[in-house]
Amino acid sequence: APIAKRDREAALASQNAPPDPKKTTLGQTILNQALLKKGGATRLGGLRTSKQTGVLKGSVPGQVNFEGKLYRWVSFADKQMRSEMEVPQFGGSIVTVATTAGGWRQIGAQVQDTPKKQAAEELARSLWRDKDIVLLRHLQPGTIVQALGKKTVDGKTYDAVFLRGPAGDEATLYIDPATRYLARTEFDLGGQAAFEAYSNYKVVDGIAFPHTVHIDTPGFVLDAEIHTTEVNPVLPKELFEKPASK
C-alpha cells in the first residue's frame, strides 16, 4: 500500500526530534534480532557480490505496462551495480549500470552516460538501503536508530524502526514480529515517498534473501519473482564496463 500523507508527516516529525535513548535501545534490539534471522553480521558482512535472476512485471503510471526477464549483479565490495531487464515491449534489453566512476544506461543499441557525480550519489544511496545489507547499517558508528512503535500496513502489523546514516541517508524498516524478517523499507526518492516490500524468503549459503520483491516509486511500479540467487560469485569486470560505440 502507498504511504499515507498523515503517516509520512507523523514519521517526519518523529524523525526530526532529538533521539530518544530508550527508542534507540529498542530499535537496536529489533534490528539485531532481524539481522540474526537474516544470517548474522559475520555472514552478511562477508557478502561481497551477488547475482540474481528472475521475472518481472511492471508499469509506468499512465504510460505502459511491461513484463520480462530480470538479471541483477551487485558488487558490494567494489560498489558496482548492474541490472538488466529483457522487455519485448521496449524492443529488447534495458541495462543500467552504476559505479563510483560513473554510470550508463543502454536501451537497445542506444547508450546514454550518467554523470559521474550523479551516478556515485545514486549508487551510494541505493547500496546504503539495499535490501540485502541494510540490516548492517545500525551497527555503523554515527547512525541514528529510533523505534517508531507498531505500524500497520495492509492489515498486518510490523515493528517499525527509523534509520539515519552518518551521510544523511534515511529509511524506515518494517520488521515482521512473527518471522523477524525485513518486510518493507520506506524511503525518500527525489523528494517523494517510495517503498519496497519483501517476502518469500529463502536461505542461500546461510543468508536469507527475499525472492518476491515489490518496488513502488513515483516513476514506476515493479513486481519481481527471483528464481535464482548466487552468493559471492565472480563478476567479470566487463559487466560494468560501458560498451564501445559502434
Coordinates of C-alpha atoms in Angstrom, one line a residue:
A1 CA 0.0 0.0 0.0
P2 CA 1.2 3.6 -0.7
I3 CA 2.4 5.7 2.3
A4 CA -0.5 7.8 3.7
K5 CA 0.4 11.5 3.9
R6 CA -0.5 11.7 7.6
D7 CA 1.7 8.8 8.4
R8 CA 4.6 10.3 6.5
E9 CA 4.2 13.7 8.2
A10 CA 4.0 12.0 11.7
A11 CA 7.1 9.9 10.9
L12 CA 8.9 13.0 9.7
A13 CA 8.1 14.9 12.9
S14 CA 9.3 11.9 15.0
Q15 CA 12.5 11.6 12.9
N16 CA 13.4 15.2 13.3
A17 CA 13.1 15.1 17.1
P18 CA 16.2 14.6 19.2
P19 CA 17.0 10.8 19.5
D20 CA 15.3 9.1 22.5
P21 CA 17.8 6.7 24.2
K22 CA 15.0 4.3 25.0
K23 CA 13.8 4.2 21.4
T24 CA 17.4 3.8 20.3
T25 CA 17.9 0.7 22.5
L26 CA 14.6 -0.8 21.4
G27 CA 15.3 -0.1 17.8
Q28 CA 18.7 -1.7 18.0
T29 CA 17.2 -4.8 19.7
I30 CA 14.6 -5.2 17.0
L31 CA 17.2 -4.8 14.2
N32 CA 19.7 -7.1 16.0
Q33 CA 17.0 -9.8 16.0
A34 CA 16.3 -9.2 12.3
L35 CA 20.0 -9.3 11.5
L36 CA 20.4 -12.7 13.3
K37 CA 17.4 -14.1 11.3
K38 CA 18.9 -12.8 8.1
G39 CA 22.1 -14.8 8.7
G40 CA 24.1 -12.8 11.2
A41 CA 26.6 -9.9 11.0
T42 CA 29.5 -12.1 10.1
R43 CA 27.8 -13.8 7.1
L44 CA 26.2 -10.6 5.9
G45 CA 29.5 -8.7 6.3
G46 CA 31.1 -11.3 4.1
L47 CA 28.6 -10.8 1.3
R48 CA 30.9 -9.3 -1.4
T49 CA 28.9 -10.0 -4.5
S50 CA 25.6 -11.4 -5.6
K51 CA 23.8 -12.4 -8.7
Q52 CA 20.0 -12.8 -9.1
T53 CA 17.8 -13.8 -12.0
G54 CA 14.0 -13.9 -12.3
V55 CA 11.0 -12.5 -14.0
L56 CA 9.2 -9.1 -13.6
K57 CA 6.0 -7.3 -14.3
G58 CA 5.9 -3.5 -14.1
S59 CA 4.2 -0.3 -15.1
V60 CA 5.0 3.3 -15.8
P61 CA 1.9 5.2 -14.4
G62 CA -0.3 6.4 -17.2
Q63 CA 2.0 5.1 -19.9
V64 CA 2.8 1.4 -20.3
N65 CA 2.7 -2.0 -18.7
F66 CA 5.6 -4.3 -19.3
E67 CA 7.0 -7.7 -18.3
G68 CA 10.1 -9.8 -19.0
K69 CA 13.2 -11.3 -17.5
L70 CA 15.3 -9.7 -14.8
Y71 CA 19.1 -10.0 -14.1
R72 CA 20.9 -8.2 -11.3
W73 CA 24.5 -8.2 -10.3
V74 CA 25.9 -6.3 -7.3
S75 CA 29.5 -5.9 -6.1
F76 CA 29.1 -4.6 -2.5
A77 CA 32.9 -4.7 -2.1
D78 CA 33.7 -2.7 -5.2
K79 CA 30.5 -0.6 -5.1
Q80 CA 29.1 -1.5 -8.5
M81 CA 25.6 -2.5 -9.6
R82 CA 24.2 -3.7 -12.9
S83 CA 20.5 -4.5 -13.6
E84 CA 19.2 -5.9 -16.9
M85 CA 15.6 -6.2 -18.0
E86 CA 14.7 -8.1 -21.1
V87 CA 11.4 -6.5 -22.1
P88 CA 9.8 -7.1 -25.5
Q89 CA 7.6 -4.0 -25.2
F90 CA 10.8 -1.9 -25.2
G91 CA 12.4 -3.6 -28.1
G92 CA 15.0 -5.6 -26.2
S93 CA 17.1 -5.2 -23.1
I94 CA 17.3 -2.2 -20.7
V95 CA 20.7 -2.2 -19.0
T96 CA 21.5 0.1 -16.1
V97 CA 25.0 0.3 -14.6
A98 CA 26.3 2.4 -11.7
T99 CA 29.8 2.6 -10.4
T100 CA 31.8 5.1 -8.4
A101 CA 33.5 6.1 -11.6
G102 CA 30.2 6.9 -13.3
G103 CA 27.3 5.1 -14.9
W104 CA 25.4 4.4 -18.1
R105 CA 22.1 3.1 -19.4
Q106 CA 21.5 1.1 -22.6
I107 CA 18.2 0.7 -24.3
G108 CA 18.6 -1.4 -27.4
A109 CA 21.6 0.0 -29.3
Q110 CA 21.4 3.4 -27.6
V111 CA 23.8 4.1 -24.7
Q112 CA 23.5 7.2 -22.5
D113 CA 26.0 8.2 -19.9
T114 CA 25.1 9.1 -16.3
P115 CA 27.3 12.0 -15.0
K116 CA 29.9 10.7 -12.5
K117 CA 28.6 12.7 -9.5
Q118 CA 25.0 11.7 -10.1
A119 CA 25.9 8.1 -10.6
A120 CA 28.1 8.0 -7.5
E121 CA 25.4 9.6 -5.3
E122 CA 22.6 7.4 -6.6
L123 CA 24.8 4.3 -6.1
A124 CA 25.7 5.3 -2.6
R125 CA 22.0 5.8 -1.6
S126 CA 21.0 2.5 -3.3
L127 CA 23.7 0.5 -1.6
W128 CA 23.0 2.1 1.8
R129 CA 19.4 0.9 1.8
D130 CA 19.9 -2.2 -0.3
K131 CA 17.6 -4.9 1.0
D132 CA 20.4 -7.5 1.3
I133 CA 22.7 -5.4 3.6
V134 CA 20.6 -2.7 5.1
L135 CA 20.4 -4.7 8.4
L136 CA 24.0 -3.9 8.9
R137 CA 23.5 -0.2 8.9
H138 CA 22.5 0.2 12.6
L139 CA 25.9 -1.2 13.6
Q140 CA 27.8 1.7 11.9
P141 CA 29.1 4.5 14.2
G142 CA 27.1 7.7 13.9
T143 CA 23.9 6.0 12.7
I144 CA 20.7 7.2 14.4
V145 CA 18.3 4.4 15.3
Q146 CA 14.8 5.1 16.6
A147 CA 12.0 2.6 17.2
L148 CA 8.7 4.0 15.9
G149 CA 6.4 1.5 17.5
K150 CA 3.9 -0.7 15.8
K151 CA 2.8 0.2 12.3
T152 CA 0.0 -1.5 10.3
V153 CA 0.2 -1.9 6.6
D154 CA -2.5 -3.7 4.5
G155 CA -3.9 -5.2 7.7
K156 CA -0.6 -6.5 9.1
T157 CA 1.3 -5.0 12.0
Y158 CA 5.1 -4.6 12.0
D159 CA 7.8 -3.2 14.2
A160 CA 9.0 0.0 12.5
V161 CA 12.5 1.4 13.0
F162 CA 13.9 4.6 11.6
L163 CA 17.5 4.9 10.5
R164 CA 19.6 7.9 9.6
G165 CA 23.1 7.2 8.4
P166 CA 26.2 9.4 9.0
A167 CA 25.9 10.8 5.5
G168 CA 22.2 11.7 6.0
D169 CA 20.6 8.7 4.2
E170 CA 17.3 7.8 5.8
A171 CA 14.9 4.8 5.7
T172 CA 12.2 3.3 7.8
L173 CA 12.4 -0.5 8.1
Y174 CA 9.4 -2.7 8.9
I175 CA 10.2 -5.9 10.6
D176 CA 7.7 -8.8 10.8
P177 CA 7.4 -9.6 14.5
A178 CA 6.5 -13.2 13.8
T179 CA 9.3 -14.1 11.4
R180 CA 11.8 -11.3 12.3
Y181 CA 12.3 -10.8 8.5
L182 CA 12.6 -7.4 6.9
A183 CA 9.2 -6.9 5.2
R184 CA 9.3 -3.3 3.9
T185 CA 11.5 -0.3 3.5
E186 CA 10.2 3.2 3.1
F187 CA 12.5 6.0 1.8
D188 CA 12.5 9.3 0.0
L189 CA 13.3 9.3 -3.7
G190 CA 13.7 12.8 -5.2
G191 CA 11.6 14.4 -2.6
Q192 CA 8.7 11.9 -3.0
A193 CA 7.8 8.8 -0.9
A194 CA 8.8 5.4 -2.2
F195 CA 8.8 1.9 -0.7
E196 CA 9.9 -1.7 -1.3
A197 CA 8.2 -4.8 0.1
Y198 CA 9.8 -8.2 0.6
S199 CA 8.5 -11.7 1.1
N200 CA 9.1 -15.4 0.1
Y201 CA 12.5 -15.6 1.9
K202 CA 14.8 -18.5 1.1
V203 CA 18.2 -19.2 2.7
V204 CA 21.2 -19.4 0.3
D205 CA 24.6 -20.1 1.8
G206 CA 23.4 -19.2 5.2
I207 CA 21.8 -15.8 4.2
A208 CA 18.1 -15.3 3.9
F209 CA 17.1 -13.5 0.7
P210 CA 13.6 -12.3 -0.3
H211 CA 12.6 -13.9 -3.6
T212 CA 9.4 -11.8 -4.1
V213 CA 10.0 -8.0 -4.3
H214 CA 7.6 -5.2 -4.9
I215 CA 9.0 -1.7 -5.7
D216 CA 6.8 1.3 -5.7
T217 CA 8.2 4.7 -6.8
P218 CA 6.8 7.9 -8.3
G219 CA 8.2 6.9 -11.7
F220 CA 7.4 3.1 -11.9
V221 CA 6.0 0.1 -10.1
L222 CA 7.7 -3.2 -10.3
D223 CA 7.0 -6.8 -9.1
A224 CA 9.8 -9.3 -9.3
E225 CA 9.9 -13.0 -8.7
I226 CA 13.5 -14.1 -8.1
H227 CA 14.3 -17.6 -9.4
T228 CA 18.0 -17.9 -8.6
T229 CA 20.4 -16.3 -6.1
E230 CA 24.1 -16.7 -6.1
V231 CA 26.3 -15.6 -3.1
N232 CA 29.8 -14.2 -3.8
P233 CA 30.0 -15.3 -7.5
V234 CA 32.9 -14.0 -9.5
L235 CA 31.6 -11.0 -11.5
P236 CA 33.6 -10.3 -14.7
K237 CA 34.7 -6.6 -14.9
E238 CA 33.2 -6.4 -18.4
L239 CA 29.7 -6.4 -16.7
F240 CA 30.3 -2.9 -15.5
E241 CA 32.2 -1.5 -18.5
K242 CA 30.4 0.7 -21.0
P243 CA 30.1 -1.0 -24.4
A244 CA 32.2 0.5 -27.2
S245 CA 30.4 2.8 -29.6
K246 CA 29.6 1.3 -33.0

